[in-house]
XYZ file of C-alpha atoms in Angstrom:
599
model
C -11.055 25.834 -4.701
C -7.401 25.089 -5.392
C -6.856 21.379 -6.071
C -4.911 19.415 -3.489
C -1.730 17.505 -4.242
C -1.428 13.836 -3.337
C 0.876 14.752 -0.462
C -1.817 17.032 0.965
C -3.776 14.004 2.170
C -3.862 11.955 5.322
C -5.850 8.812 6.006
C -8.144 7.451 8.693
C -9.540 3.922 8.674
C -11.377 1.141 10.480
C -9.580 -1.985 9.132
C -12.218 -2.404 6.416
C -11.704 0.796 4.434
C -10.050 4.219 4.682
C -10.925 7.836 3.986
C -8.492 10.346 2.472
C -8.613 13.782 4.108
C -6.896 16.847 2.697
C -5.024 19.407 4.754
C -7.939 21.769 4.063
C -10.271 19.473 6.008
C -11.975 17.796 3.058
C -12.662 14.058 2.827
C -12.230 13.531 -0.905
C -12.131 9.729 -1.175
C -14.271 7.197 0.651
C -15.382 3.718 -0.375
C -17.982 1.976 1.806
C -18.276 -0.540 3.287
C -14.969 -2.019 1.956
C -11.760 -0.818 0.320
C -12.994 -2.052 -3.061
C -16.599 -0.846 -2.765
C -17.968 1.905 -4.970
C -16.853 5.329 -3.738
C -19.460 7.678 -2.280
C -16.961 10.577 -2.060
C -14.784 10.753 -5.192
C -13.570 14.339 -5.540
C -9.984 13.034 -5.410
C -10.264 11.756 -8.981
C -13.082 13.994 -10.144
C -14.653 17.300 -9.152
C -16.711 18.721 -6.278
C -19.832 17.289 -7.898
C -18.488 13.762 -7.424
C -18.620 14.014 -3.647
C -16.678 15.481 -0.722
C -17.086 16.331 2.968
C -15.365 19.541 3.998
C -15.110 21.229 7.413
C -13.096 24.434 7.340
C -13.007 28.060 8.539
C -15.001 30.530 6.476
C -12.206 33.086 6.444
C -8.770 32.567 4.850
C -6.507 30.127 6.645
C -3.103 31.554 7.552
C -1.571 28.241 8.591
C -2.398 24.538 8.327
C -0.919 22.060 10.803
C -1.517 18.316 10.901
C -0.447 15.419 13.029
C -1.562 11.987 14.129
C -2.102 11.527 17.814
C 0.932 9.478 18.880
C 0.779 5.792 17.899
C -2.765 6.073 16.498
C -4.637 6.632 13.252
C -6.507 9.615 14.719
C -5.837 12.694 12.595
C -5.746 16.202 14.045
C -5.796 19.231 11.732
C -5.291 22.718 13.166
C -6.384 25.829 11.262
C -5.063 29.270 12.194
C -6.980 32.313 10.956
C -6.954 36.012 11.787
C -9.818 35.347 14.240
C -8.270 32.462 16.119
C -7.319 28.809 16.045
C -9.452 25.665 15.718
C -8.735 21.944 15.374
C -10.657 19.167 13.632
C -10.159 15.618 14.912
C -11.011 12.866 12.409
C -11.163 9.131 13.081
C -12.937 5.888 12.231
C -13.381 3.511 15.184
C -12.169 -0.021 14.368
C -15.395 -1.610 13.339
C -17.768 -3.489 15.596
C -20.769 -3.232 13.295
C -21.493 -0.254 11.064
C -18.624 1.694 9.438
C -18.552 5.190 10.878
C -16.611 8.437 10.631
C -16.463 10.973 13.422
C -15.344 14.582 13.014
C -14.899 16.670 16.153
C -14.390 20.442 15.958
C -12.787 22.125 18.968
C -12.040 25.808 19.405
C -8.534 26.569 20.683
C -8.233 30.357 20.631
C -10.633 33.135 19.635
C -13.954 32.621 17.891
C -13.731 31.164 14.379
C -16.680 31.037 11.980
C -16.806 27.554 10.442
C -18.623 25.880 7.578
C -19.429 22.269 6.819
C -20.252 21.159 3.265
C -21.219 17.624 2.283
C -22.013 16.212 -1.141
C -22.629 12.449 -1.160
C -22.620 10.774 -4.572
C -22.789 6.996 -4.600
C -21.469 4.786 -7.439
C -18.174 6.655 -7.901
C -19.666 10.120 -7.920
C -22.730 9.635 -10.104
C -25.807 8.846 -8.019
C -27.630 11.519 -6.018
C -29.031 9.897 -2.850
C -32.571 10.088 -1.502
C -32.271 12.474 1.453
C -34.703 12.412 4.387
C -34.709 14.068 7.777
C -34.250 11.822 10.803
C -33.781 12.488 14.499
C -30.505 14.370 14.924
C -29.664 14.604 11.252
C -30.238 13.266 7.740
C -30.579 9.887 6.044
C -29.015 9.543 2.580
C -29.909 6.338 0.722
C -29.125 5.021 -2.742
C -29.506 1.465 -4.002
C -28.213 -1.030 -1.447
C -26.530 1.421 0.923
C -27.020 4.597 2.864
C -25.378 7.106 5.180
C -26.838 8.452 8.406
C -25.442 11.957 8.974
C -25.715 13.328 12.518
C -24.518 16.467 14.309
C -25.167 18.692 17.298
C -25.171 21.525 14.750
C -28.210 22.267 12.578
C -27.920 20.712 9.113
C -29.520 22.286 6.059
C -30.010 21.121 2.475
C -29.272 23.467 -0.408
C -28.902 22.626 -4.125
C -28.370 18.886 -3.444
C -25.730 19.755 -0.867
C -25.800 19.524 2.943
C -24.376 22.537 4.775
C -23.907 23.788 8.323
C -22.645 27.112 9.656
C -21.381 27.364 13.221
C -18.690 28.869 15.438
C -15.664 27.200 17.008
C -15.346 28.514 20.562
C -12.749 27.437 23.162
C -14.234 24.888 25.555
C -16.933 23.752 23.113
C -16.985 20.756 20.754
C -19.146 20.371 17.680
C -19.550 16.784 16.487
C -20.371 15.336 13.083
C -20.726 11.673 12.210
C -21.520 9.547 9.176
C -22.595 5.926 9.646
C -23.010 3.521 6.755
C -25.877 1.025 6.726
C -27.839 -1.242 4.403
C -30.594 0.757 2.749
C -33.283 -1.701 3.866
C -32.418 -1.263 7.539
C -33.187 1.601 9.869
C -30.383 4.190 10.063
C -28.363 3.491 13.225
C -27.935 6.076 15.938
C -24.354 7.331 16.394
C -22.377 6.343 19.456
C -21.332 9.045 21.874
C -18.422 10.825 20.173
C -16.010 10.793 23.115
C -16.680 7.132 23.777
C -15.913 6.342 20.148
C -12.771 8.430 20.362
C -11.556 6.522 23.416
C -12.275 3.224 21.675
C -10.217 4.200 18.623
C -7.398 5.649 20.723
C -7.137 2.571 22.940
C -7.235 0.182 19.997
C -4.246 1.761 18.260
C -2.259 2.227 21.451
C -2.750 -1.426 22.389
C -1.895 -2.604 18.895
C 1.356 -0.654 18.815
C 2.431 -2.042 22.182
C 3.396 -5.156 20.238
C 5.945 -3.314 18.093
C 9.577 -4.195 18.708
C 11.580 -0.999 19.276
C 14.267 0.499 17.085
C 17.039 1.898 19.221
C 17.666 4.995 17.173
C 16.149 7.991 15.500
C 13.724 6.129 13.219
C 11.263 4.760 15.777
C 8.529 7.251 14.970
C 8.694 6.871 11.191
C 8.724 3.070 11.489
C 5.725 3.113 13.814
C 3.816 5.345 11.416
C 4.524 2.920 8.573
C 3.395 -0.050 10.676
C 0.145 1.734 11.530
C -0.337 2.502 7.849
C 0.126 -1.170 6.923
C -2.381 -2.184 9.586
C -4.814 0.395 8.201
C -4.490 -1.264 4.773
C -5.447 -4.660 6.211
C -8.971 -5.990 5.684
C -9.651 -7.341 9.154
C -12.274 -10.008 8.321
C -9.923 -11.955 6.025
C -6.401 -10.713 6.754
C -5.879 -9.526 3.161
C -3.632 -6.479 2.700
C -4.442 -4.031 -0.101
C -1.615 -2.534 -2.115
C -3.229 0.888 -1.697
C -6.707 2.227 -0.859
C -6.994 4.329 -4.038
C -7.435 3.870 -7.747
C -6.076 5.747 -10.751
C -3.751 8.215 -9.043
C -1.404 8.620 -12.003
C 2.223 7.626 -12.455
C 2.504 10.600 -14.835
C 0.283 13.683 -14.673
C -1.962 13.637 -17.736
C -0.857 10.117 -18.646
C -2.749 6.825 -18.876
C -0.691 4.812 -16.357
C -3.526 4.856 -13.848
C -4.312 1.619 -12.034
C -6.672 0.303 -9.379
C -4.641 -0.915 -6.383
C -7.474 -1.783 -3.966
C -6.680 -5.482 -4.124
C -4.305 -7.969 -2.557
C -1.162 -8.631 -4.582
C 0.477 -11.794 -3.269
C 3.914 -10.273 -3.829
C 3.159 -7.069 -1.934
C 1.464 -8.995 0.840
C 4.473 -11.248 1.397
C 6.799 -8.236 1.522
C 4.421 -6.684 4.042
C 4.170 -9.766 6.197
C 7.932 -10.140 6.378
C 8.195 -6.604 7.735
C 5.407 -7.277 10.239
C 6.965 -10.545 11.415
C 10.294 -8.826 12.010
C 8.468 -6.178 14.034
C 6.620 -8.693 16.193
C 3.195 -8.906 14.523
C 3.003 -12.651 13.913
C -0.782 -12.821 14.354
C -1.207 -10.839 11.128
C 1.103 -13.269 9.334
C -0.881 -16.282 10.528
C -4.182 -14.732 9.478
C -2.797 -13.919 6.029
C -1.612 -17.517 5.602
C -5.153 -18.720 6.280
C -6.484 -16.195 3.752
C -4.051 -17.494 1.150
C -5.051 -21.107 1.724
C -8.690 -20.175 1.213
C -7.940 -18.138 -1.903
C -5.904 -20.973 -3.428
C -8.470 -23.623 -2.525
C -9.460 -26.118 -5.215
C -6.671 -26.265 -7.783
C -3.613 -24.376 -6.481
C -2.099 -24.426 -9.981
C -4.681 -21.733 -10.763
C -3.058 -19.404 -8.221
C -3.439 -15.780 -9.301
C -0.998 -12.942 -8.722
C -3.742 -10.911 -7.010
C -7.169 -11.379 -5.468
C -9.987 -9.329 -4.074
C -9.800 -8.682 -0.354
C -12.332 -11.417 0.307
C -10.403 -13.848 -1.893
C -12.348 -13.014 -5.076
C -10.740 -14.235 -8.299
C -12.660 -12.159 -10.822
C -11.331 -8.590 -10.938
C -12.438 -7.318 -14.356
C -10.962 -4.002 -15.454
C -13.099 -1.230 -16.928
C -13.035 2.561 -17.125
C -15.585 5.095 -15.864
C -15.805 8.107 -18.186
C -17.703 10.475 -15.876
C -14.666 10.983 -13.623
C -12.037 13.335 -15.075
C -9.173 11.765 -13.134
C -6.686 13.317 -10.732
C -5.548 16.561 -12.395
C -7.219 15.380 -15.624
C -5.253 12.130 -15.750
C -7.677 9.804 -17.491
C -8.848 7.125 -17.743
C -10.074 6.243 -14.280
C -9.899 2.460 -13.979
C -11.882 0.119 -11.771
C -10.579 -3.433 -11.432
C -7.209 -4.658 -12.660
C -6.551 -6.827 -15.717
C -3.115 -7.740 -14.374
C -4.919 -10.349 -12.271
C -4.776 -12.577 -15.356
C -1.033 -12.214 -15.915
C 1.625 -14.868 -15.422
C 4.235 -13.465 -13.037
C 6.779 -16.119 -12.144
C 8.354 -14.163 -9.285
C 5.183 -14.404 -7.167
C 5.826 -18.094 -6.540
C 9.253 -17.302 -5.143
C 7.827 -14.639 -2.873
C 5.268 -17.106 -1.548
C 7.812 -19.846 -0.887
C 10.098 -17.396 0.876
C 7.176 -16.168 3.000
C 6.291 -19.717 4.022
C 9.929 -20.389 4.858
C 10.127 -17.251 6.981
C 6.954 -18.359 8.773
C 8.794 -21.486 9.911
C 11.914 -19.533 10.892
C 9.768 -17.215 12.982
C 8.181 -20.094 14.863
C 4.718 -19.784 13.343
C 2.737 -22.997 13.787
C 3.185 -25.612 11.036
C 0.219 -26.336 8.784
C -0.199 -29.530 6.715
C -2.405 -27.635 4.266
C 0.297 -25.010 3.891
C 2.961 -27.592 3.008
C 0.616 -29.179 0.472
C 0.235 -25.790 -1.227
C 3.999 -25.330 -1.251
C 4.528 -28.737 -2.898
C 2.059 -27.792 -5.621
C 3.896 -24.485 -6.140
C 7.251 -26.268 -6.437
C 5.837 -28.755 -8.933
C 4.253 -25.965 -10.994
C 7.457 -23.897 -11.136
C 9.501 -27.002 -12.049
C 7.386 -27.246 -15.196
C 7.203 -23.526 -15.979
C 10.350 -21.735 -14.778
C 11.824 -21.602 -18.284
C 8.776 -19.855 -19.764
C 8.590 -16.074 -20.321
C 6.270 -13.998 -18.134
C 4.989 -10.435 -17.600
C 7.376 -9.865 -14.686
C 7.230 -7.996 -11.395
C 6.237 -4.728 -13.082
C 3.267 -6.261 -14.940
C 4.506 -5.291 -18.394
C 1.568 -4.836 -20.760
C 3.525 -6.039 -23.756
C 4.976 -9.359 -24.977
C 6.132 -11.789 -22.309
C 9.879 -11.970 -21.700
C 12.463 -13.976 -19.797
C 12.898 -11.469 -16.980
C 16.035 -11.992 -14.901
C 14.325 -11.210 -11.613
C 11.553 -13.700 -12.409
C 14.154 -16.430 -12.938
C 15.878 -15.518 -9.673
C 12.621 -15.909 -7.802
C 12.095 -19.293 -9.484
C 15.511 -20.178 -8.019
C 14.199 -19.014 -4.626
C 11.283 -21.470 -4.904
C 13.637 -24.440 -4.936
C 16.182 -22.934 -2.566
C 13.541 -22.472 0.139
C 11.925 -25.846 -0.510
C 15.313 -27.564 -0.076
C 15.940 -25.710 3.182
C 12.518 -26.677 4.513
C 13.434 -30.318 3.928
C 16.945 -29.990 5.368
C 16.180 -27.868 8.411
C 12.630 -28.783 9.323
C 12.354 -32.380 8.177
C 9.632 -31.798 5.589
C 9.066 -34.634 3.104
C 10.145 -33.604 -0.386
C 12.231 -34.358 -3.468
C 15.264 -32.379 -2.355
C 17.735 -34.089 -4.707
C 15.551 -33.402 -7.730
C 15.037 -29.846 -6.528
C 18.779 -29.313 -6.201
C 19.262 -30.188 -9.843
C 16.554 -27.748 -10.946
C 17.960 -25.020 -8.707
C 21.376 -25.495 -10.304
C 19.869 -25.372 -13.808
C 18.100 -22.097 -13.043
C 21.281 -20.600 -11.598
C 23.230 -21.552 -14.730
C 20.520 -20.054 -16.939
C 20.585 -16.755 -15.029
C 24.358 -16.426 -15.085
C 24.509 -17.317 -18.790
C 21.641 -15.084 -19.946
C 20.736 -12.637 -17.198
C 24.266 -11.440 -16.510
C 26.008 -9.553 -19.327
C 29.751 -10.238 -19.145
C 30.591 -7.442 -21.572
C 28.625 -4.797 -19.663
C 29.523 -6.245 -16.272
C 26.042 -6.217 -14.724
C 22.737 -8.091 -14.560
C 20.165 -7.053 -17.159
C 16.400 -6.722 -17.149
C 15.699 -9.742 -19.357
C 17.523 -12.312 -21.425
C 16.964 -10.497 -24.726
C 18.039 -6.961 -23.755
C 20.804 -4.894 -22.206
C 18.385 -2.745 -20.213
C 18.641 -2.243 -16.478
C 15.874 -2.924 -13.982
C 15.681 -1.862 -10.333
C 14.130 -5.214 -9.364
C 17.675 -6.573 -9.710
C 18.461 -4.777 -6.455
C 16.494 -7.553 -4.752
C 18.963 -10.269 -5.819
C 21.155 -9.963 -2.716
C 18.124 -9.377 -0.498
C 16.778 -12.850 -1.326
C 20.184 -14.512 -1.001
C 20.889 -15.184 -4.674
C 24.183 -13.275 -4.645
C 26.229 -11.402 -2.065
C 25.810 -7.621 -2.234
C 29.598 -7.282 -2.061
C 30.131 -9.563 -5.067
C 31.694 -7.465 -7.862
C 28.898 -8.487 -10.233
C 26.279 -7.127 -7.864
C 28.301 -4.050 -6.923
C 28.566 -3.119 -10.611
C 24.839 -3.797 -11.119
C 23.866 -1.532 -8.226
C 26.241 1.168 -9.440
C 24.836 0.993 -12.979
C 21.272 1.238 -11.660
C 22.228 4.221 -9.543
C 23.928 5.938 -12.480
C 21.308 5.267 -15.161
C 18.014 4.940 -13.310
C 18.483 7.425 -10.453
C 17.258 11.011 -10.552
C 18.300 13.100 -7.541
C 18.950 9.966 -5.432
C 15.618 8.292 -6.224
C 15.335 5.302 -8.548
C 13.125 4.533 -11.554
C 11.907 0.973 -11.962
C 13.292 0.590 -15.468
C 14.007 2.514 -18.630
C 10.842 3.647 -20.395
C 10.501 4.871 -23.953
C 12.306 3.325 -26.914
C 15.127 1.843 -24.818
C 12.778 0.132 -22.381
C 9.514 -0.738 -24.115
C 6.832 -1.785 -21.609
C 3.786 -1.746 -23.864
C 2.566 1.658 -22.677
C 3.002 5.224 -23.941
C 4.442 8.003 -21.827
C 6.716 7.951 -18.809
C 6.422 7.574 -15.049
C 7.978 8.879 -11.860
C 10.682 7.288 -9.770
C 9.614 4.260 -7.728
C 10.117 4.831 -4.028
C 10.409 1.166 -2.978
C 13.304 0.718 -5.440
C 15.034 3.691 -3.867
C 14.952 1.972 -0.473
C 16.209 -1.293 -2.014
C 19.303 0.542 -3.251
C 20.003 1.691 0.311
C 19.660 -1.932 1.478
C 22.312 -2.934 -1.048
C 24.626 -0.264 0.325
C 24.174 -1.635 3.842
C 24.874 -5.222 2.793
C 27.917 -4.074 0.822
C 29.329 -2.368 3.941
C 28.598 1.223 2.879
C 26.625 2.018 6.019
C 27.513 5.711 6.260
C 26.571 6.361 2.636
C 23.407 4.290 3.116
C 22.243 6.370 6.068
C 22.761 9.634 4.179
C 20.702 8.318 1.261
C 18.003 6.980 3.582
C 17.645 10.295 5.403
C 17.106 12.038 2.062
C 14.427 9.527 1.080
C 12.520 10.139 4.295
C 12.084 13.760 3.243
C 9.911 12.609 0.322
C 7.019 11.653 2.590
C 4.520 14.222 3.772
C 4.545 15.706 7.271
C 2.306 12.863 8.448
C 4.901 10.250 7.476
C 2.867 8.885 4.542
C 4.417 7.854 1.229
C 2.971 7.284 -2.229
C 3.972 4.741 -4.860
C 6.122 7.099 -6.940
C 7.655 10.556 -6.854
C 8.237 13.287 -9.428
C 11.810 14.537 -8.786
C 11.380 17.391 -11.248
C 8.215 18.896 -9.749
C 8.975 17.613 -6.231
C 5.572 16.018 -5.757
C 4.070 12.584 -5.174
C 2.727 10.342 -7.915
C 0.793 7.080 -7.979
C -1.628 5.514 -5.550
C -1.460 6.658 -1.943
C -0.486 5.574 0.575
C 1.394 2.644 -0.917
C 1.951 -0.475 1.196
C 5.080 -1.552 -0.679
C 6.777 1.801 -0.080
C 6.079 1.655 3.645
C 7.296 -1.960 3.817
C 10.547 -0.996 2.129
C 10.922 1.947 4.516
C 10.468 -0.272 7.586
C 13.013 -2.797 6.385
C 15.560 -0.163 5.394
C 15.234 1.671 8.720
C 16.089 -1.541 10.536
C 18.890 -2.349 8.090
C 20.484 1.076 8.521
C 20.301 0.906 12.305
C 21.304 -2.787 12.363
C 18.329 -3.502 14.655
C 16.651 -6.791 13.671
C 18.077 -6.198 10.187
C 15.647 -7.843 7.722
C 18.236 -7.972 4.935
C 20.777 -9.779 7.093
C 18.116 -12.033 8.599
C 16.726 -13.008 5.194
C 20.128 -13.609 3.589
C 21.375 -15.629 6.567
C 18.830 -18.335 5.844
C-alpha cells in the first residue's frame, strides 16, 4: 500500500492518549494507556508488521473526504467508490475507566464491499499478543496489557492478523471497538456504540461552549486548534504534551527525529496563555498545580521538561526494529534534552505566573514561593551560557533570546511586587534587570549589522528573536526590531515560512543535515507585523500560512516548502498555540500580543 504523508492523518483522543488515523481509514499510531506508553500500533514509523487497524472499501476509492463533526474530536471519513459511498466515524470517548476506540461504518449510497484488517503488536511493534476468542470478539494480551476487540461483524484470524469482510448498506451500521485493560483483569464488555458516541459528542460540545468568540473569519480554525490542544492534555495531571508522536523527522532520511510525548514547560506556558485568553482558566489552574508537584522538593532542580505524570527521568534510547517514517532513522524513545540547561524556560514560567494573576486566577502561597526560588536561581545564573530554546546539541552559548527571558524573570517579579503587593526584593531585582538589559544591548545587538543576533559570539540570525516584542522587551516598531524582523524574513524565510535558524556551516547546532521551516516562527513574524502596524500585510501572510495545515485544520511542527509537505511531530501544540494567538492578533479580538506587551 502507498505510504501516507504526515498531512494524511487526523487524530482522535480521550484526554489520556490519541490515535492517528490516515485518510485511507488506517489507525497507524496508538499508545495505550497514556501518550508516553509503548505503542501497540506503530505502522506510522515502521511497516504493516508493526501494527495497524484499517477499515476501507475493497475496491479502489475514487474520492476521500474527511471532516470533524463541528466542535468535536469525532472524525468522519467518507469513501466514494464505483459501487457507492460509505462513511467511517472514529472517536474515543473521554475516559471514565478503560481507554476505548469506537469505529462505526455506515452505508450512504449503494452497496460497498468493505474489509477490516487489524495487526496488534505491543512494545512498539515487536510483540505478537496472545489471542483468544471471547463473547462478541477477541482478547489480545501481552505482558501487562491487553485489548478486547468487539464487533457485530464476524472476526477471523489469519496469519497473525484479524480480518473481517462485510458490506456497507444504507440504513445499517457496523460497529467495531477496541478496549484496553490490564492483562490480569477480565476483558471489559464494550458500551453501546451510540451511547458512547453521544457521550463523546456532548463532552466536546460542552467544552467548546466556554470558548470566547472571534468576530471574524477565523473562528473555525481557532476552535479546531483549541480542541487539538485539549486533546494533547493529560487529564489526570493537567500536563500538556508537545505532540503525541515520536521521531517524525525534521528532514526526510535525516537523524533529527525526537520524542515529543512529554511536557515542555516552555510549550506548556505558551499553550496556557492561549487558553487563558480564550476563556479556559480551569486548565491553567490545573497546570499550575501540576507544576508545583513536579517542582516539589528542591525547585532549583527544575527541569525543562517532565513526563506527563511529573516524572523526572526521561532517558533517551533508540529502537532499531522500527525503520522510521519514510526510512528516517533512528526512532527515538525518551528525550535527552530533559537534562539541558535552558535559561529561557524560567522567563516563560515567571511570565505565566504573572499572567495568572492578571487573569484573576486565585493566588497561591506555594506558587509565590516557587517564583522566589526561580528569581534567586536566575540571579545567580543569568550570565552563564545555555543550550537555548532550540535545544542545541553542541557547546553551550550565550543565546540572546535566553538572556531576554532572564530579563523577563525580573521584569515580571518586579511587577508582581508593584501591582499585587507581593513581598520581594524589588530594588535588587531592578538592578539585575538593568544589568541584563545592558548585556543584551551590548552583546546581543550588532550595531554594524543593525539587528539582534542569535548569540553573543556570532552574527547569525535566529527566529526566536521575533519573540522579543511579544514579551515586552522592545517595541515591534523600534527600528532595531524592525530591522531584525526584516533580516529574519529575508534570510530565514522560504516562500513566506520561516526557519528557526541557519543550519550548516554558518549556523552550527551540533547535528548533521538540515530541517524544514518552523511553523510557529512563521506565525511569530506575522505577530511582529501586527504590532508594527502592518496589519494588512500581516493578514495576507497569515492567510497563506493557514493553507499549510491539512483539510482537518491540523498542523505539524515543520514544513518542507520545496516538496510542499509536512515535517516533524504531528500535531504540534506549539504550532496550534501560535496560530490561535496570531488569529486573535490579526483580528484585534482579545489580542494576546497587545495584552502581553501592555503589562
